[in-house]
Short mmCIF file of C-alpha atoms in Angstrom, two decimals:
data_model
loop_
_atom_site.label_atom_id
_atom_site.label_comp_id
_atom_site.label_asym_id
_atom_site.label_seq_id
_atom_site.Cartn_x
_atom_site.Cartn_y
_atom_site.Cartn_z
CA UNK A 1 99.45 118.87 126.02
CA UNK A 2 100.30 122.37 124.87
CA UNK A 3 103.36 121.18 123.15
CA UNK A 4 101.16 118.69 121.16
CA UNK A 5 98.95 121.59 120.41
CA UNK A 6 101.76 123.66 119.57
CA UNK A 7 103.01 120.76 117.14
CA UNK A 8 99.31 120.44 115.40
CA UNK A 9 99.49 124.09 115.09
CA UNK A 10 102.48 123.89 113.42
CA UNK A 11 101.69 121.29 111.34
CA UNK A 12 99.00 122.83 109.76
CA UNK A 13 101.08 126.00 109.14
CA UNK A 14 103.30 123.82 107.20
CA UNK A 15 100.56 122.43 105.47
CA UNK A 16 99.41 125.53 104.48
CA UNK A 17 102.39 127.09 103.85
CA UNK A 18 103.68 124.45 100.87
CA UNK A 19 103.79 124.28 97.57
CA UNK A 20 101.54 121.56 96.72
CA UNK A 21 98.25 120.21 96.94
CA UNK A 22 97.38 118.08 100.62
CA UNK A 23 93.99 116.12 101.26
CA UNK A 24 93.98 113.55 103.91
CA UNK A 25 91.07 110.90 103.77
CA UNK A 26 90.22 109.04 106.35
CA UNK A 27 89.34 104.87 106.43
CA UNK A 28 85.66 106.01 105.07
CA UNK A 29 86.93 108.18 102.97
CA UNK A 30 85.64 111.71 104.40
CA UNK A 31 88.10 114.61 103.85
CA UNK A 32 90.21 115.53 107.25
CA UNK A 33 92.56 117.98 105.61
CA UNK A 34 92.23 119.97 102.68
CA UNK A 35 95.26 122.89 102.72
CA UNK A 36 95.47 126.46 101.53
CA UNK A 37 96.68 125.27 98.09
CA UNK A 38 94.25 123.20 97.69
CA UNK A 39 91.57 126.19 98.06
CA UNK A 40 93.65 128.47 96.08
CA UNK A 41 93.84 126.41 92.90
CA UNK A 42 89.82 124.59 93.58
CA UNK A 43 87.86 127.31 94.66
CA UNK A 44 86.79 124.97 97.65
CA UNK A 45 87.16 126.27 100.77
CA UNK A 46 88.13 123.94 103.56
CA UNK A 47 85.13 124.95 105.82
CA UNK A 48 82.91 123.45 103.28
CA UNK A 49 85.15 120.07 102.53
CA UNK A 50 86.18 119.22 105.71
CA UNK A 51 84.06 115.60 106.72
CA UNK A 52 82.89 115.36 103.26
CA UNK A 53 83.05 111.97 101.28
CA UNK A 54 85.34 112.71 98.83
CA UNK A 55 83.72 110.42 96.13
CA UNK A 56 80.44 112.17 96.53
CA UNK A 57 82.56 115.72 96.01
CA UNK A 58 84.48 113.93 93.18
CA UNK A 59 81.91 111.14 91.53
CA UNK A 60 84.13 111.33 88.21
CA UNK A 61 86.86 109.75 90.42
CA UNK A 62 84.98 106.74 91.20
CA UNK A 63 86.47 103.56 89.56
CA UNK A 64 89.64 105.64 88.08
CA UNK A 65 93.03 104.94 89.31
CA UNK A 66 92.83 107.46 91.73
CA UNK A 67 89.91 104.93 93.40
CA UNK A 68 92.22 101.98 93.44
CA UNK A 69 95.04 104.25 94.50
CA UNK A 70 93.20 105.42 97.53
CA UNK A 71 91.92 101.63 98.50
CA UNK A 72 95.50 100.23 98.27
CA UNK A 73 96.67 103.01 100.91
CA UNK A 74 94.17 102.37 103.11
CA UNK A 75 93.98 98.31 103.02
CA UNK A 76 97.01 97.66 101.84
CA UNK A 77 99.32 100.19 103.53
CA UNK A 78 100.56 100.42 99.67
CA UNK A 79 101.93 104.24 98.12
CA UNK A 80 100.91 105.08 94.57
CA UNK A 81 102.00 107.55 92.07
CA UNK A 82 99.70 108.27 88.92
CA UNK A 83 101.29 108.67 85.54
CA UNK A 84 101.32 112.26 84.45
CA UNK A 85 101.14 110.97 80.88
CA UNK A 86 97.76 108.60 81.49
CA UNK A 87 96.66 111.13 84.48
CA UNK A 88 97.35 114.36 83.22
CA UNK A 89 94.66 116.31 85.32
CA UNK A 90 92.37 114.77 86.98
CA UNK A 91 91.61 117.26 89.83
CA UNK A 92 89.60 120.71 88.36
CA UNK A 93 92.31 122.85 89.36
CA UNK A 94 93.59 126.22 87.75
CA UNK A 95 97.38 127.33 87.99
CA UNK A 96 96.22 131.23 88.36
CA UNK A 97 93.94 129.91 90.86
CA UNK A 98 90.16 129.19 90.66
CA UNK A 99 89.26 132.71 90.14
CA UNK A 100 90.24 132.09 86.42
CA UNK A 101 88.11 129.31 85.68
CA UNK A 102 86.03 129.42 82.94
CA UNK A 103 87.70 132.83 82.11
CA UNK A 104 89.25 132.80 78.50
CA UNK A 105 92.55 131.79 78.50
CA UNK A 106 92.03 129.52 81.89
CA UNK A 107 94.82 127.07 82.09
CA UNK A 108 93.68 123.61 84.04
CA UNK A 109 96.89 122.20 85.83
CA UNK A 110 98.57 119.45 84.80
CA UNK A 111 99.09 117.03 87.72
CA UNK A 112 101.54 114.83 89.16
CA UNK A 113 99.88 112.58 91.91
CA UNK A 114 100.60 110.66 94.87
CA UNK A 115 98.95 108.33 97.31
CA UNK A 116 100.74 107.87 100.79
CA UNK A 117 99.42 105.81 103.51
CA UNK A 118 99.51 107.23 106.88
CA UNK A 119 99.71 104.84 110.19
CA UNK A 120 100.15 106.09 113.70
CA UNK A 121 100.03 103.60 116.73
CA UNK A 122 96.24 103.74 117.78
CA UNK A 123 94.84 105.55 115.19
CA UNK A 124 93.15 103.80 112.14
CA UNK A 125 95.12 104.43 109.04
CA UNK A 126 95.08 108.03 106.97
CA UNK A 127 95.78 108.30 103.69
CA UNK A 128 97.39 111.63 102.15
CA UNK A 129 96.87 112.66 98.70
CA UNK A 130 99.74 114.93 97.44
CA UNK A 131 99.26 117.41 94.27
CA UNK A 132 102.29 119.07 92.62
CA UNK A 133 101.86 121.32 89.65
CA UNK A 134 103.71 120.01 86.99
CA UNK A 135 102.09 122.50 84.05
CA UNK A 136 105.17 124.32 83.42
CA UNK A 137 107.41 121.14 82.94
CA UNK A 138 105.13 119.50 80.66
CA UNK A 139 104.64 122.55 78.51
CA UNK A 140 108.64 122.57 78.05
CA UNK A 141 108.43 119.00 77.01
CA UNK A 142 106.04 119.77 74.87
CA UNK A 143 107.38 122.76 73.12
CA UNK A 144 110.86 120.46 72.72
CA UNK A 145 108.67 117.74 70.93
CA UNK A 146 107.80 120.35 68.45
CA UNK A 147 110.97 122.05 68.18
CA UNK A 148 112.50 118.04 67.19
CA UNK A 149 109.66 117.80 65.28
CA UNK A 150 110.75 120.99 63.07
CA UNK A 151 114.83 119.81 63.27
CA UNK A 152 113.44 116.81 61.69
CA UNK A 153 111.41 118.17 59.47
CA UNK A 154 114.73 120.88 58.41
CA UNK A 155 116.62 117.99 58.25
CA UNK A 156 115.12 115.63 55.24
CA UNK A 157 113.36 118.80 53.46
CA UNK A 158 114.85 120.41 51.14
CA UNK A 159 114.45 124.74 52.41
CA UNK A 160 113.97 125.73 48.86
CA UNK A 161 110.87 123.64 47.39
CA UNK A 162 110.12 122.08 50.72
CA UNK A 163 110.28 118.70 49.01
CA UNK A 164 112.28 116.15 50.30
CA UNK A 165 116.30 116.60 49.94
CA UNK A 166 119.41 114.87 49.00
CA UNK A 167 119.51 113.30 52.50
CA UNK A 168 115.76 112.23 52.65
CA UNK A 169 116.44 110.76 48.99
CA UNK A 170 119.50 108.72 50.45
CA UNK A 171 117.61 107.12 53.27
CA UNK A 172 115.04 106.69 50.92
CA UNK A 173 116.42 105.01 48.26
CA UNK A 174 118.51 102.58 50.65
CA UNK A 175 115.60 101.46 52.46
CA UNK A 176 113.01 101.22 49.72
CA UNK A 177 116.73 99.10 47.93
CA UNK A 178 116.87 96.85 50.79
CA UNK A 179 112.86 96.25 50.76
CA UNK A 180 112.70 95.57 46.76
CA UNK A 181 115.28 92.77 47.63
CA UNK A 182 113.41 91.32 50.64
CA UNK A 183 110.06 91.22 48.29
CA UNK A 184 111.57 90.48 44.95
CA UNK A 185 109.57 93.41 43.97
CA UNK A 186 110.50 95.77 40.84
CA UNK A 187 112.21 99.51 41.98
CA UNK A 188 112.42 102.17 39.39
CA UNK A 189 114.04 105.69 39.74
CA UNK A 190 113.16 108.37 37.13
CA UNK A 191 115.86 111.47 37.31
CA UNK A 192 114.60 114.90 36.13
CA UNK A 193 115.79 117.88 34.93
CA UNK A 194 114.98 121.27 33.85
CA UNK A 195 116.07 121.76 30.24
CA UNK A 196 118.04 124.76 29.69
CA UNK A 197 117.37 126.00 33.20
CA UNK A 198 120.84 127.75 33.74
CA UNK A 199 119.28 130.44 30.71
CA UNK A 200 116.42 130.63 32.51
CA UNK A 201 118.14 131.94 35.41
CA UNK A 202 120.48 133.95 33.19
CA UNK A 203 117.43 136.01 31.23
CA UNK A 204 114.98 136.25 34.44
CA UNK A 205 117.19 136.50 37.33
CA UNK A 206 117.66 133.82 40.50
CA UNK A 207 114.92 134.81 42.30
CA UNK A 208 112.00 134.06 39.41
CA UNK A 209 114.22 130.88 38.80
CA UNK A 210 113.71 130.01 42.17
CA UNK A 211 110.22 130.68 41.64
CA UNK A 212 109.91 128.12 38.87
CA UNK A 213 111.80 125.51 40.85
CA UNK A 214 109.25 125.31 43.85
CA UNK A 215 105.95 125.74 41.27
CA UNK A 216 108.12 122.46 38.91
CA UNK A 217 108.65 120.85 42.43
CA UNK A 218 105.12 120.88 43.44
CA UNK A 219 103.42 119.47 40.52
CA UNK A 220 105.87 117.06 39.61
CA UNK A 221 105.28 115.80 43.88
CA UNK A 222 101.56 116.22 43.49
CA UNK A 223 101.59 113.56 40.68
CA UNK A 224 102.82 110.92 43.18
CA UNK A 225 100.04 109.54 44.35
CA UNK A 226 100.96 106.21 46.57
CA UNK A 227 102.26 107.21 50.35
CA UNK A 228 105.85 105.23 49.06
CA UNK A 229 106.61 107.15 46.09
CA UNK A 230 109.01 110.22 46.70
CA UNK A 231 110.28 113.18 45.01
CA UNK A 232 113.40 114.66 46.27
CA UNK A 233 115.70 117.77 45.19
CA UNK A 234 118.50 115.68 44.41
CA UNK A 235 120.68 119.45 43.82
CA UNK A 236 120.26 122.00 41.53
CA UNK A 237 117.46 121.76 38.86
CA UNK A 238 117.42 118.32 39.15
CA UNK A 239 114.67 116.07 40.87
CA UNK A 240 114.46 112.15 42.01
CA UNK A 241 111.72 110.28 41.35
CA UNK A 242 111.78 106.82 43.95
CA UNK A 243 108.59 104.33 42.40
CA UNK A 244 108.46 101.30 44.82
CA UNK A 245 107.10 98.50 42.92
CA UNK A 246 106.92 100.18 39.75
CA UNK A 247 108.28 98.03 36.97
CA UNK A 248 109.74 99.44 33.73
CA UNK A 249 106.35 99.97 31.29
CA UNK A 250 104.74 101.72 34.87
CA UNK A 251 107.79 103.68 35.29
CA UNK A 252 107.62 104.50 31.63
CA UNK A 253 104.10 105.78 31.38
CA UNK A 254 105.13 108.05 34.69
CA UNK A 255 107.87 109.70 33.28
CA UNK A 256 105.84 110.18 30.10
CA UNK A 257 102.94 111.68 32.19
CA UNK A 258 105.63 114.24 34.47
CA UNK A 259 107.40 115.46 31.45
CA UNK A 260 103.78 115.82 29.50
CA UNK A 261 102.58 117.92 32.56
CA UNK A 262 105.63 119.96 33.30
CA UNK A 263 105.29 121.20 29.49
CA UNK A 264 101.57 122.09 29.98
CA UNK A 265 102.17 124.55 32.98
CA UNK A 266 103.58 126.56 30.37
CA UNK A 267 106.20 128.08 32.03
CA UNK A 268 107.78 131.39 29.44
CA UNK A 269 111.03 130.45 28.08
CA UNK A 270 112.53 132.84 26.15
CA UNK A 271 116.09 131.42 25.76
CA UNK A 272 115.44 127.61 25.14
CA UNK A 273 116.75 128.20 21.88
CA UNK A 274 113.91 126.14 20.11
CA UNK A 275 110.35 126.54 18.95
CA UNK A 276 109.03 125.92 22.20
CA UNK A 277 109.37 129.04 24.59
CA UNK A 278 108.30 127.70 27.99
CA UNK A 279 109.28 125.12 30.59
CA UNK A 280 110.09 121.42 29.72
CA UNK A 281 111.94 118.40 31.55
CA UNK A 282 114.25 115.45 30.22
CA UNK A 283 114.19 112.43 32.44
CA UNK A 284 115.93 109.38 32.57
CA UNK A 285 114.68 105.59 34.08
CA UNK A 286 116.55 102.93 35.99
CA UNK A 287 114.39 99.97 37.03
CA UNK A 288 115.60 97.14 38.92
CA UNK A 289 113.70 94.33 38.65
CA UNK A 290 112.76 91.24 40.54
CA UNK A 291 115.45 89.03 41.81
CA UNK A 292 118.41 91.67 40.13
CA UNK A 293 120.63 92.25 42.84
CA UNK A 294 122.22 95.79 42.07
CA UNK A 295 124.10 98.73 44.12
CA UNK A 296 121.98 101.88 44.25
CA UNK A 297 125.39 103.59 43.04
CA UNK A 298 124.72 101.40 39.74
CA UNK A 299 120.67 102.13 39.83
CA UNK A 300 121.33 105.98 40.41
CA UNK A 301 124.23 105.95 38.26
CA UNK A 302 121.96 103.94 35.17
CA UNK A 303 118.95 106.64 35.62
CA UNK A 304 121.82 109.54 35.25
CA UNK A 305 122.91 108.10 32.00
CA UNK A 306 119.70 107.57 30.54
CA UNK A 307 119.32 111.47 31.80
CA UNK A 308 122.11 112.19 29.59
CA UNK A 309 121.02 110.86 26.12
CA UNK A 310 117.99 112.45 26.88
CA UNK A 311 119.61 115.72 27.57
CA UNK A 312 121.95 114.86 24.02
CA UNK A 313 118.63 113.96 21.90
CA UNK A 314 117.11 116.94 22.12
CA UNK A 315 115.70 117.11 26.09
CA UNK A 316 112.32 117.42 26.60
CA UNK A 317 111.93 113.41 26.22
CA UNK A 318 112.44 110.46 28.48
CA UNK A 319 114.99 107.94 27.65
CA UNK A 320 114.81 104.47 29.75
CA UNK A 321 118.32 102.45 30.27
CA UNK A 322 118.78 98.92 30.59
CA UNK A 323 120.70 97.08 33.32
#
């Protein structure tokens, strides 16, 4: 008999002693064991939950997973582990302990559960509910979420204008290519440019010209309305226009509309070497339309050349060419 004693002495020591969260619940579900931890991180002592019900100290639990997690122990002889992701923390318990609770800046625990079945030979059957405080782990995977989150965002931005770049444009254009084909829907691609802009960064220095590219970038994006157009840096001064089922006229009366707006901002231009001192863009127009089967070297490659007769017109107009 003492060295059963000395085993349920023990026993609890080790119970107390661990890392985790132990309650043991017997067939009618009264609490038999409630550790250290358990008080630590609660605020319940184990004088005062020791033969309680534990659905009538935790009504919330009632019908929750944790219900049919308990039931399948005890009838079923069945073990259970609750998602951390669906379960993240069910139990009102603090990781500074319950001292901090309602303090500002108290952090509730997030929880990984489990639900063990206990069976000795003449005893009715136990079931032990284990706790382990898994805040720590889920704030790292949290915190690398966001940090892929901002790689991704580094990735198909351009750091400049914070419009999308050459490699957003590329998956872009290829997938928004292989979806025109699929519908038989129209694709147009305007490409921009900044007349004159290498004199602009001549007479006011690199970092006002950089100034004028990310005020020209956000206009010219804010005038896409529909969640598939995009606007990418495609390198230098010059800008890429994707239009999704925009057919020529529509892509016509854009371009019109961007290079009408980037004159009124009325950017000073000193050194266009016209009447016109300020800001202005040339842009040229691809469009492939429905059922036209092209490469989007020859779409990209059609909107450069109608950039170029723009440019050799005068600039500061939008030229359209045929495929």
């Amino acid at each position: 008999m003492p060295d059963a004693l000395h085993r349920l002495a023990l026993l609890e020591s080790i119970l107390g002693a661990v890392n985790l969260g132990a309650i043991v619940l017997d067939e009618q579900h009264r609490i038999v064991l409630w550790n250290h931890w358990m008080a630590h991180h609660s605020g319940r002592q184990a004088d005062a939950m020791l033969g309680q019900d534990f659905f009538g100290v935790f009504p919330d639990m009632r019908h929750k997973r944790i219900d049919s997690a308990i039931t399948q122990a005890l009838r079923d002889n069945f073990q259970s582990l609750l998602s951390q992701t669906l379960h993240k923390a069910p139990f009102a318990l603090y990781t500074h302990g319950a001292a901090t609770a309602g303090h500002d800046g108290a952090e509730r625990m997030q929880q990984a559960i489990a639900v063990t079945p206990i069976s000795l030979p003449g005893s009715p059957r136990h079931c032990l509910i284990q706790i382990n405080d898994v805040t720590i782990a889920v704030g790292r995977e949290k915190l690398l979420r966001e940090q892929t989150m901002v790689l991704r965002s580094q990735t198909f931005s351009d750091g400049l204008t914070g419009i999308a770049n050459r490699r957003h444009f590329d998956v872009a254009i290829e997938k928004e290519m292989r979806r025109a084909l699929r519908s038989s829907s129209p694709l147009s691609l305007l490409m921009i440019d900044i007349d004159h802009f290498k004199d602009y960064n001549d007479h006011y220095g690199h970092q006002q010209g950089d100034d004028c590219l990310i005020r020209v970038a956000a206009e010219l994006a804010a005038m896409l309305q529909r969640p598939t157009d995009l606007l990418a840096r495609y390198g230098g001064e010059e800008f890429a226009a994707i239009l999704p089922d925009t057919d020529a006229a529509q892509a016509l009366r854009m371009a019109e509309a961007i290079r009408q707006h980037a004159a009124d901002l009325h950017i000073p231009h000193a050194r266009t070497g016209k009447d016109v001192k300020h800001i202005t863009v040339s842009i040229g127009i691809a469009t492939q339309q429905p059922q036209q089967t092209l490469t989007i070297s020859a779409l990209i490659g059609a909107a450069d050349r109608a950039l170029y007769l723009a440019k050799g017109a005068g600039r500061n107009r939008v030229m359209v060419q045929p495929l």
